[in-house]
Short mmCIF file of C-alpha atoms in Angstrom, two decimals:
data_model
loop_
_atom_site.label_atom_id
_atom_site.label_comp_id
_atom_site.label_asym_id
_atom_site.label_seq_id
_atom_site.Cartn_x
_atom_site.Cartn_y
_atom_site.Cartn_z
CA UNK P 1 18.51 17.12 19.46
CA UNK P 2 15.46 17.58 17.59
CA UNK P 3 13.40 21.12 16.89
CA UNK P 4 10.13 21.46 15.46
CA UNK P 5 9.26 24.11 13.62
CA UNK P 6 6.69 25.68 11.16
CA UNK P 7 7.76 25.31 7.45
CA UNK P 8 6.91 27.11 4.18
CA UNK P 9 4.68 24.90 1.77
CA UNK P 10 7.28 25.02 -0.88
CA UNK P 11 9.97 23.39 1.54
CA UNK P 12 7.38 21.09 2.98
CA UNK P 13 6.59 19.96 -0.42
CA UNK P 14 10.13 19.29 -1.64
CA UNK P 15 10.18 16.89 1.48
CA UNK P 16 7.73 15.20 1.43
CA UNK P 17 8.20 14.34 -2.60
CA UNK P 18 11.66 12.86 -1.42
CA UNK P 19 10.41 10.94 1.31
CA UNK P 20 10.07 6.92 1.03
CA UNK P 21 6.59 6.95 3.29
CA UNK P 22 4.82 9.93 0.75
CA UNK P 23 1.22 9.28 0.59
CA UNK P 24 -1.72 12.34 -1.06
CA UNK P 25 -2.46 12.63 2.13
CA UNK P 26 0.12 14.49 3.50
CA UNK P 27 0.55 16.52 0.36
CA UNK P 28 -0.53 20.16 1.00
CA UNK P 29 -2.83 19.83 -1.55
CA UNK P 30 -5.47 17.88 1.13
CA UNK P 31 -5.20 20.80 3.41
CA UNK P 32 -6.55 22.69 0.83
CA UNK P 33 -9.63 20.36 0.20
CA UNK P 34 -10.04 19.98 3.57
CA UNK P 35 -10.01 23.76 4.62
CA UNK P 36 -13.06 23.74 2.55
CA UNK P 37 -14.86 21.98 5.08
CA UNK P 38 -13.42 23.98 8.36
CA UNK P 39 -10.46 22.13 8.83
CA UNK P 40 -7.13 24.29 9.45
CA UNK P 41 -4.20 22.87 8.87
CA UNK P 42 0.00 23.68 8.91
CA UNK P 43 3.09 22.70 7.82
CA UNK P 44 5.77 20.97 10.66
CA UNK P 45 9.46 20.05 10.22
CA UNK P 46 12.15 18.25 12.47
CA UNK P 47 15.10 20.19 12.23
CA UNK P 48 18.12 18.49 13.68
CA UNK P 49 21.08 20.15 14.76
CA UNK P 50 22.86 21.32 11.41
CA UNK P 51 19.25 22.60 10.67
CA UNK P 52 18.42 20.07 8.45
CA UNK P 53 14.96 18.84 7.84
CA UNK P 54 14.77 15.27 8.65
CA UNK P 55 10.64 14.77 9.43
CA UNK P 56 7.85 16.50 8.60
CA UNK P 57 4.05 16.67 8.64
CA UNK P 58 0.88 18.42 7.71
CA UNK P 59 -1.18 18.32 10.43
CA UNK P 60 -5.20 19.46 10.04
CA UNK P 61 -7.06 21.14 13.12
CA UNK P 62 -9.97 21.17 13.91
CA UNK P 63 -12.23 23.62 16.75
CA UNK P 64 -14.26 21.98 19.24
CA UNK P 65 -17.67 24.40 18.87
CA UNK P 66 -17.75 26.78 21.97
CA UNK P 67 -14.26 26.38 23.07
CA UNK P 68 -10.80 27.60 22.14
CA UNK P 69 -9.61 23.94 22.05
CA UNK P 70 -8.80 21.94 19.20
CA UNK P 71 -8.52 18.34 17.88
CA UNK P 72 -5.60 17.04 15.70
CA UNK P 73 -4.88 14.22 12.76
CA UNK P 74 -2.52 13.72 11.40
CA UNK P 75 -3.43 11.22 8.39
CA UNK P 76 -1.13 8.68 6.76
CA UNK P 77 1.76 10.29 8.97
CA UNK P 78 3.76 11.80 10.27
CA UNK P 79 6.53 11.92 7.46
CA UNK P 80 9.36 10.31 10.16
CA UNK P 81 12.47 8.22 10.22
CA UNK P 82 10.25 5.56 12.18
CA UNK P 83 13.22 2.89 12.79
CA UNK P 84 15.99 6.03 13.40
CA UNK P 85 18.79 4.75 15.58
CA UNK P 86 19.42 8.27 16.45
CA UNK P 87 16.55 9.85 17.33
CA UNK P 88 13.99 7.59 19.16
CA UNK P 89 10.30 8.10 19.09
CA UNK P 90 10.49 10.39 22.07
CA UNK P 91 12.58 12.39 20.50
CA UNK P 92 9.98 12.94 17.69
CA UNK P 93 7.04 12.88 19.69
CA UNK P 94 7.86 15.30 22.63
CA UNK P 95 8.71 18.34 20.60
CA UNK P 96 5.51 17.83 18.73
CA UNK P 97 3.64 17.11 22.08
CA UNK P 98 5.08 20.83 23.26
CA UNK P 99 3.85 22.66 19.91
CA UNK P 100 0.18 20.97 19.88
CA UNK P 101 -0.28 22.14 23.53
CA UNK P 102 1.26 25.74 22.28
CA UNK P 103 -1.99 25.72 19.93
CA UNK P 104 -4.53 24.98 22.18
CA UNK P 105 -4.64 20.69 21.06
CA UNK P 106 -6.07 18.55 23.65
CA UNK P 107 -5.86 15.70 21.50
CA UNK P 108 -3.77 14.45 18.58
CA UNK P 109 -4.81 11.05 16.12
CA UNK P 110 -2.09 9.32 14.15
CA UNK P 111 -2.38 6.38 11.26
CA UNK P 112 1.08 6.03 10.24
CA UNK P 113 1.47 4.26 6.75
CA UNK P 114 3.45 1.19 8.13
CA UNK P 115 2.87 -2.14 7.16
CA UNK P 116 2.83 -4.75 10.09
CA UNK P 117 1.61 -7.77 8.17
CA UNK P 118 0.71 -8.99 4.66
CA UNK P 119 -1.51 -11.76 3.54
CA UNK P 120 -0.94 -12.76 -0.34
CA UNK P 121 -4.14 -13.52 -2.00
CA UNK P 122 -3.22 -17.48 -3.11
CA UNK P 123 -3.08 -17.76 0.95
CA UNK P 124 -6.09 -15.65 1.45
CA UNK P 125 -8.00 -17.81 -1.42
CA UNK P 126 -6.60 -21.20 -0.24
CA UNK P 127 -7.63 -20.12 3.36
CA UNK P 128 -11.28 -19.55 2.48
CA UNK P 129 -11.13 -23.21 0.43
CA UNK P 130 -10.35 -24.86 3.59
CA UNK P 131 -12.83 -22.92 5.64
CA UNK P 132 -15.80 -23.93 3.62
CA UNK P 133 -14.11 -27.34 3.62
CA UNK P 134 -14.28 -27.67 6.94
CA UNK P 135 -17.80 -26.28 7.19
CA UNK P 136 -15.88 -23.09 9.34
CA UNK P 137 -17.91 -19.92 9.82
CA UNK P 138 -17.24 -16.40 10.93
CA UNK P 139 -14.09 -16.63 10.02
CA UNK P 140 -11.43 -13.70 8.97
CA UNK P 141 -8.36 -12.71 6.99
CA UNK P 142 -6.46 -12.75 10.29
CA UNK P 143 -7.34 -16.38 11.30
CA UNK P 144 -4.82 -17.35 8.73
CA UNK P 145 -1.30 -16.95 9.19
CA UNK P 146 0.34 -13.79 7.85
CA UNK P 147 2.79 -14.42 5.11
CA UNK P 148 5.42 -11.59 6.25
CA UNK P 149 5.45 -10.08 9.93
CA UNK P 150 7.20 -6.82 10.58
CA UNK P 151 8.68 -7.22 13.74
CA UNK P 152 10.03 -3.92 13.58
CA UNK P 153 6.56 -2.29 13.24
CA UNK P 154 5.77 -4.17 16.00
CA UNK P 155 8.10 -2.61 18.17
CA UNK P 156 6.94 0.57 16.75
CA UNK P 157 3.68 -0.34 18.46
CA UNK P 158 4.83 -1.50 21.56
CA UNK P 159 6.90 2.34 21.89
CA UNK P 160 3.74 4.40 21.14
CA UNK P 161 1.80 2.31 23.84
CA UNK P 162 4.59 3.06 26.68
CA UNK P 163 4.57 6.62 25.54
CA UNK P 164 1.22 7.08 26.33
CA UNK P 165 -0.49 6.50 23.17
CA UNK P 166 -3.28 4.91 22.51
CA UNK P 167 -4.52 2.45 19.57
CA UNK P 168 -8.18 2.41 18.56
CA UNK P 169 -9.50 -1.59 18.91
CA UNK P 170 -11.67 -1.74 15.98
CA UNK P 171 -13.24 -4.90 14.69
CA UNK P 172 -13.39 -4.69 10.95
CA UNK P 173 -10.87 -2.40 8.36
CA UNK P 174 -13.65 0.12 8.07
CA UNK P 175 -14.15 1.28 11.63
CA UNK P 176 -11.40 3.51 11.44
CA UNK P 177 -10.82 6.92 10.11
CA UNK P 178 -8.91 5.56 6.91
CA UNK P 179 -9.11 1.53 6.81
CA UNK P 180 -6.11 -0.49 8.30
CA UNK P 181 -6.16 -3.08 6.34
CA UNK P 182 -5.76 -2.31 2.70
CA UNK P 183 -4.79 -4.31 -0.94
CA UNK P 184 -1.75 -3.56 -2.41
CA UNK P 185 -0.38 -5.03 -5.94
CA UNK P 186 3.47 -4.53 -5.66
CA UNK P 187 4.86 -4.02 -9.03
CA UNK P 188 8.20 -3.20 -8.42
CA UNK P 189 10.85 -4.64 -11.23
CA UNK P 190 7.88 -6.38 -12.70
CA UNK P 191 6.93 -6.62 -16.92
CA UNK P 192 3.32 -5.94 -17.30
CA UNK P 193 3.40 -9.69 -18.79
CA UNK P 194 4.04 -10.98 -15.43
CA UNK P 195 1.68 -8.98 -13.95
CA UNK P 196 -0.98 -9.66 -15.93
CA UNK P 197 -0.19 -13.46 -16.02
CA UNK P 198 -0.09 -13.29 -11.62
CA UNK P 199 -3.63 -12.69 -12.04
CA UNK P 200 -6.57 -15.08 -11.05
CA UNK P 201 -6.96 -17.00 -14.45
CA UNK P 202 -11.11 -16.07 -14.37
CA UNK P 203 -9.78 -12.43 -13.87
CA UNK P 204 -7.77 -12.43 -16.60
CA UNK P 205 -11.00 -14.25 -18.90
CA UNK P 206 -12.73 -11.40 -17.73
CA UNK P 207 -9.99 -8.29 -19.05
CA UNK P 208 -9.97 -10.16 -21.91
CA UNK P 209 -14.34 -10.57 -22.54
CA UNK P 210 -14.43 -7.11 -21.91
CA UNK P 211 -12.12 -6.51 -24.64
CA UNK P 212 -13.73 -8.93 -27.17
CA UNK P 213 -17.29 -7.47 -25.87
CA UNK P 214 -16.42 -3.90 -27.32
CA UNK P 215 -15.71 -2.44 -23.45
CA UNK P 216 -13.71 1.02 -24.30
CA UNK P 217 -11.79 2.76 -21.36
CA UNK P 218 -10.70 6.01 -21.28
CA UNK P 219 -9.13 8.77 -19.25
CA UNK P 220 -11.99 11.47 -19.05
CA UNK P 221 -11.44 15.09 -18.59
CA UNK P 222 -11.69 16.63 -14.79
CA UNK P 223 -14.02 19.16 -16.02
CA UNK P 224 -16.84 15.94 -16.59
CA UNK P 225 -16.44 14.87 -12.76
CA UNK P 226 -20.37 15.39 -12.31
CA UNK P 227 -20.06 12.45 -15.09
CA UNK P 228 -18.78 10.36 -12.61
CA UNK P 229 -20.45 11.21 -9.62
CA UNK P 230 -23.79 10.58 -11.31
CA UNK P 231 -22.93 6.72 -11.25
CA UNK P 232 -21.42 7.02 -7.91
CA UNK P 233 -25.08 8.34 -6.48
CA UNK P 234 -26.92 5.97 -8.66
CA UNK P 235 -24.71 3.36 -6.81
CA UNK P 236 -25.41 4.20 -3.32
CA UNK P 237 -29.04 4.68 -3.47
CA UNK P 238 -29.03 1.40 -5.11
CA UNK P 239 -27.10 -0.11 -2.29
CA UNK P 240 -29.10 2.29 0.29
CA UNK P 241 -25.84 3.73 1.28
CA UNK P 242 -24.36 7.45 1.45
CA UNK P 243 -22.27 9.09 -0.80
CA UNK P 244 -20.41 12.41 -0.75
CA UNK P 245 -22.07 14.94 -2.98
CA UNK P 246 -20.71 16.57 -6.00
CA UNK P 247 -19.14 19.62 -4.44
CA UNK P 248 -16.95 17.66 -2.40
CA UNK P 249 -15.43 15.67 -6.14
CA UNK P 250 -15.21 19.01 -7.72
CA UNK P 251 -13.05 20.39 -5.18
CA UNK P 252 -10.92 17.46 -4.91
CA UNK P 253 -10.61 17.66 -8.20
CA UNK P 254 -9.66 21.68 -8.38
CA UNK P 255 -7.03 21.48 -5.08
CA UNK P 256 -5.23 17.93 -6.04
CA UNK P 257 -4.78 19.01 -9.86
CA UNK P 258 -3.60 22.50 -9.27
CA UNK P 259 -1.02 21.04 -7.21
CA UNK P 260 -0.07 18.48 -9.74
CA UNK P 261 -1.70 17.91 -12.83
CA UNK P 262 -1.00 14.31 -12.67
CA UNK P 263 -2.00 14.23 -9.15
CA UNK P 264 -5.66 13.04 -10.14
CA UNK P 265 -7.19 11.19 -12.83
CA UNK P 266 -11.11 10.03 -13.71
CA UNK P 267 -11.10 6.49 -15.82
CA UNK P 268 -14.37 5.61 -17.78
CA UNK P 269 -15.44 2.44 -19.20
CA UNK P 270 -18.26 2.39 -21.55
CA UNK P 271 -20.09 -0.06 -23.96
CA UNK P 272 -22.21 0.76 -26.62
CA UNK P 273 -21.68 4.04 -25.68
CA UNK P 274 -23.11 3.20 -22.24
CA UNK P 275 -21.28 4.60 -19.05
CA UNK P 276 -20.60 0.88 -17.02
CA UNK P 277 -17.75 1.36 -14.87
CA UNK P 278 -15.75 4.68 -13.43
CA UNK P 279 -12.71 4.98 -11.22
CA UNK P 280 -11.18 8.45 -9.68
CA UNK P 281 -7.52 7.84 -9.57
CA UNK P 282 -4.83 9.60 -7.18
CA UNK P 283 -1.27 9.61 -8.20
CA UNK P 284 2.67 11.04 -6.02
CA UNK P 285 5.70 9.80 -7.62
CA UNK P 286 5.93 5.80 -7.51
CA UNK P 287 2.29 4.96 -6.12
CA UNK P 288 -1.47 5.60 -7.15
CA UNK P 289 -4.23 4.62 -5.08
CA UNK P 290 -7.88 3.64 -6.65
CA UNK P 291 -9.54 6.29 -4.78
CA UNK P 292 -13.18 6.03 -5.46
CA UNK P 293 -15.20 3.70 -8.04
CA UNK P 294 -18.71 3.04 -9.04
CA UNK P 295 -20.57 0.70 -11.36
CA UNK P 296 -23.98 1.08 -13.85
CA UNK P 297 -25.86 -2.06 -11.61
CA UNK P 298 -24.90 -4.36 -8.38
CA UNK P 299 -23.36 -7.35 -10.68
CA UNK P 300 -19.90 -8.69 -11.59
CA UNK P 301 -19.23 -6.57 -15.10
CA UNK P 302 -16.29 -7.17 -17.10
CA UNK P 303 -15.74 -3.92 -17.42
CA UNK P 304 -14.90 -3.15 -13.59
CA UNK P 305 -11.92 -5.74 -15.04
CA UNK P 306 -10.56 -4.11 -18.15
CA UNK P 307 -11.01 -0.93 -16.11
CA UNK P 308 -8.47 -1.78 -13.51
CA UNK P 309 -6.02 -3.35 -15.15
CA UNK P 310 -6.04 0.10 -17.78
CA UNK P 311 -5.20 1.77 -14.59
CA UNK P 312 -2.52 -0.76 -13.70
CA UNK P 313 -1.07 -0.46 -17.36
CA UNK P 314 -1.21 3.62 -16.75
CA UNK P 315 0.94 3.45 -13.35
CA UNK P 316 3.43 0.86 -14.94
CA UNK P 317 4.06 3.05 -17.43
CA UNK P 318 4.68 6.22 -15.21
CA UNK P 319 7.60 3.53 -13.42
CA UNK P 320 4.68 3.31 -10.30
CA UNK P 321 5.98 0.57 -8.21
CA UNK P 322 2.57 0.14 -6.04
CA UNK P 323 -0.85 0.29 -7.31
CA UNK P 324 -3.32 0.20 -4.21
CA UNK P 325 -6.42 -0.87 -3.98
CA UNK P 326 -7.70 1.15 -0.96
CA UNK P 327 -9.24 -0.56 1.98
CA UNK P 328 -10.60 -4.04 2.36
CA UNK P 329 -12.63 -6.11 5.20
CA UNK P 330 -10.93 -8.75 6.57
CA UNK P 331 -14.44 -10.66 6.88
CA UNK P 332 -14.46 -14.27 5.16
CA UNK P 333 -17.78 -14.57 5.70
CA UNK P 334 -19.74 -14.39 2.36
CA UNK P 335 -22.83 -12.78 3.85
CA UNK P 336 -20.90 -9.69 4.29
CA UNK P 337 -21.22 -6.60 2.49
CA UNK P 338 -17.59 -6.02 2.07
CA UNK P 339 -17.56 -9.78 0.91
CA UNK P 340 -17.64 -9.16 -2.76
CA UNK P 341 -15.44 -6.00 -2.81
CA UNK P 342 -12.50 -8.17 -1.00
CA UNK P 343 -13.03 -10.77 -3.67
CA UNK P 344 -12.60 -8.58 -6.24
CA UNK P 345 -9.45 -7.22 -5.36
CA UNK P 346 -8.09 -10.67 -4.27
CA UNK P 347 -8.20 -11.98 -7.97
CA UNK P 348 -5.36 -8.99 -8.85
CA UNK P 349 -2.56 -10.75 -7.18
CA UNK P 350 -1.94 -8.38 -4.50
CA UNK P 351 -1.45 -8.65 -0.39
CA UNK P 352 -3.64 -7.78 2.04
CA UNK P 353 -1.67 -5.07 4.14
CA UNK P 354 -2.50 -4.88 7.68
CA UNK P 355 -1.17 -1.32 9.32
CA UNK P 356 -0.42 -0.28 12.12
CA UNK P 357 -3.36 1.26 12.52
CA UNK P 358 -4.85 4.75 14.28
CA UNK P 359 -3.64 5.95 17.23
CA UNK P 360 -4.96 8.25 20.05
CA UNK P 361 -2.53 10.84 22.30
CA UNK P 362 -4.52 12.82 25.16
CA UNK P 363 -2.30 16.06 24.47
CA UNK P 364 -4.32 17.87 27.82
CA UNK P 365 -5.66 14.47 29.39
CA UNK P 366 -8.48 15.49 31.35
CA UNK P 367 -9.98 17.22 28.04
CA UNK P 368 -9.50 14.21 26.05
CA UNK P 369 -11.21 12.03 28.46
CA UNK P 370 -13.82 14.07 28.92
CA UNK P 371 -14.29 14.40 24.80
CA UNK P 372 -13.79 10.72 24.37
CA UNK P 373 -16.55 10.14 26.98
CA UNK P 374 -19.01 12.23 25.15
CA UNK P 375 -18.56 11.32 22.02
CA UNK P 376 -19.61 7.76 23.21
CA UNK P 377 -22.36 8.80 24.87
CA UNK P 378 -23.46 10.67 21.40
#
């Protein structure tokens, strides 16, 4: 029999670093950013019956204004043994059903980090070749056939529906708290000679013009971060989009490297002494995700190039097995903003991961309803 309980950071923190499913997300360390912006947040463990902590989670809370009721997300997580065959997911779920409702939760989101399908980027490229072939429009990633399925994921899916839960229907990767579909270049028992030579010959022309066109990239110091959120800002307003001011990238920058001091890193590339390309970096033991990036103009620079595959070379070298490329559309369709972004991170060689996506659980149902309803109506 399971128990959940409240756990100290420091034990939290030696689990999660030990579990295979670790993400920055559920690191304590994004509490702490987010408490900066009036989320709460605690440690949970799964105890099992020798006391041992087998699960855990950071969950963040958040008030609903004028009541005594709050929402719950748990993002990238929670830190299970998904495919246990001795606990099922009732076993994990009710206990944490009983201590949500203990603190006032009417309604709890999910987005566990498990892969249901993967798409590698020759099939994804071949796929588009035969669309515009065929003169096919409107097509997506998942009119092509997946090359892996994870039935067991699926199963996973079909559980949380007969429990109760509910999965958010969303048409594109983006329409979702954190995307579900994301690029991921597995480098696990790979040379950095392979890897490189995996790549899309034009991408690796284009590492290697950058290089011969005097394109330096560096690791910058976290102190310059208003460095790099100058070209961030310059990007949006050139693509009349939104971007997160600079308060929010300094205290990213203070919570995730106190934590760590490899937790976070800011890559620059520059020619002629000219900022062109920037990249902030997050890092846990075996994966690093390319967080946020920016560019001087709205064109295909070399330098975006050389710029990744320095931060490929970087995670190699700290024996990273994954290097992920954050989230992708799964739009074919060239008119689409997301078009060129998904083309770019095609050429690497990776697989476009689909996830199991986010998840809904109406913890007090007539609350969640009623939230759900307004919040559509908003």
């Amino acid at each position: 029999m399971l128990k959940l309980v409240v756990v100290d950071r420091n034990s939290y923190t030696n689990f999660v670093e030990n579990h295979p499913l670790r993400n920055f997300f559920q690191y304590p360390s994004w509490s702490d950013l987010k408490a900066e912006w009036k989320w709460s947040s605690e440690f949970l463990g799964w105890m099992n019956s020798d006391g041992t902590m087998v699960g855990g989670t950071n969950v963040l809370y958040r008030k609903v204004p004028g009541l005594n009721k709050f929402l719950a997300y748990i993002p990238r997580g929670p830190l299970i043994d998904w495919f246990s065959t001795e606990y099922t997911l009732k076993d994990w779920f009710h206990v944490l059903f009983h201590h949500l409702k203990q603190r006032n939760v009417f309604s709890v989101k999910i987005d566990p980090p498990l892969i249901k399908k993967k798409w590698s980027s020759d099939g994804i490229t071949n796929g588009m070749l035969q669309f515009q072939t065929h003169g096919l429009k409107n097509k997506k990633i998942t009119d092509l056939p997946p090359n892996q399925v994870y039935r067991e994921v699926e199963f996973i899916q079909q559980e949380l529906n007969e429990m109760g839960w509910r999965q958010k229907i969303a048409d594109d990767s983006f329409d979702t708290v954190q995307p579900s579909y994301i690029y991921r270049l597995d480098m696990a028992n790979k040379g950095l000679d392979q890897i490189f030579a995996s790549f899309h010959p034009i991408w690796q022309k284009k590492i290697n013009q950058a290089e011969w066109e005097g394109v330096e990239v560096s690791v910058g110091s976290l102190q310059d971060i208003h460095e790099f959120h100058a070209l961030l800002a310059q990007e949006a307003k050139q693509e009349q989009k939104e971007s997160r001011d600079i308060v929010y990238f300094q205290k990213m920058v203070e919570k995730l490297s106190k934590e760590d001091p490899t937790r976070i890193k800011i890559y620059y590339a520059r020619q002629n002494n000219q900022l062109v390309s920037a990249a902030l970096a997050t890092r846990v033991n075996g994966q690093v995700w390319d967080l946020y990036s920016a560019q001087l103009r709205k064109t295909d620079h070399a330098a975006s190039y050389l710029l990744r595959w320095k931060m490929i070379q970087d995670a190699h070298a700290n024996g990273d097995q994954t290097f992920d490329f954050r989230g992708v559309s799964i739009s074919l369709d060239e008119k689409n903003h997301h078009f060129e972004l998904l083309k770019f991170k095609v050429g690497f060689a990776g697989d476009v991961c689909e996830l199991i996506g986010e998840w809904d659980y109406p913890v007090i149902p007539m609350l969640h309803w009623a939230f759900d309803m307004y919040m559509k109506k908003r």
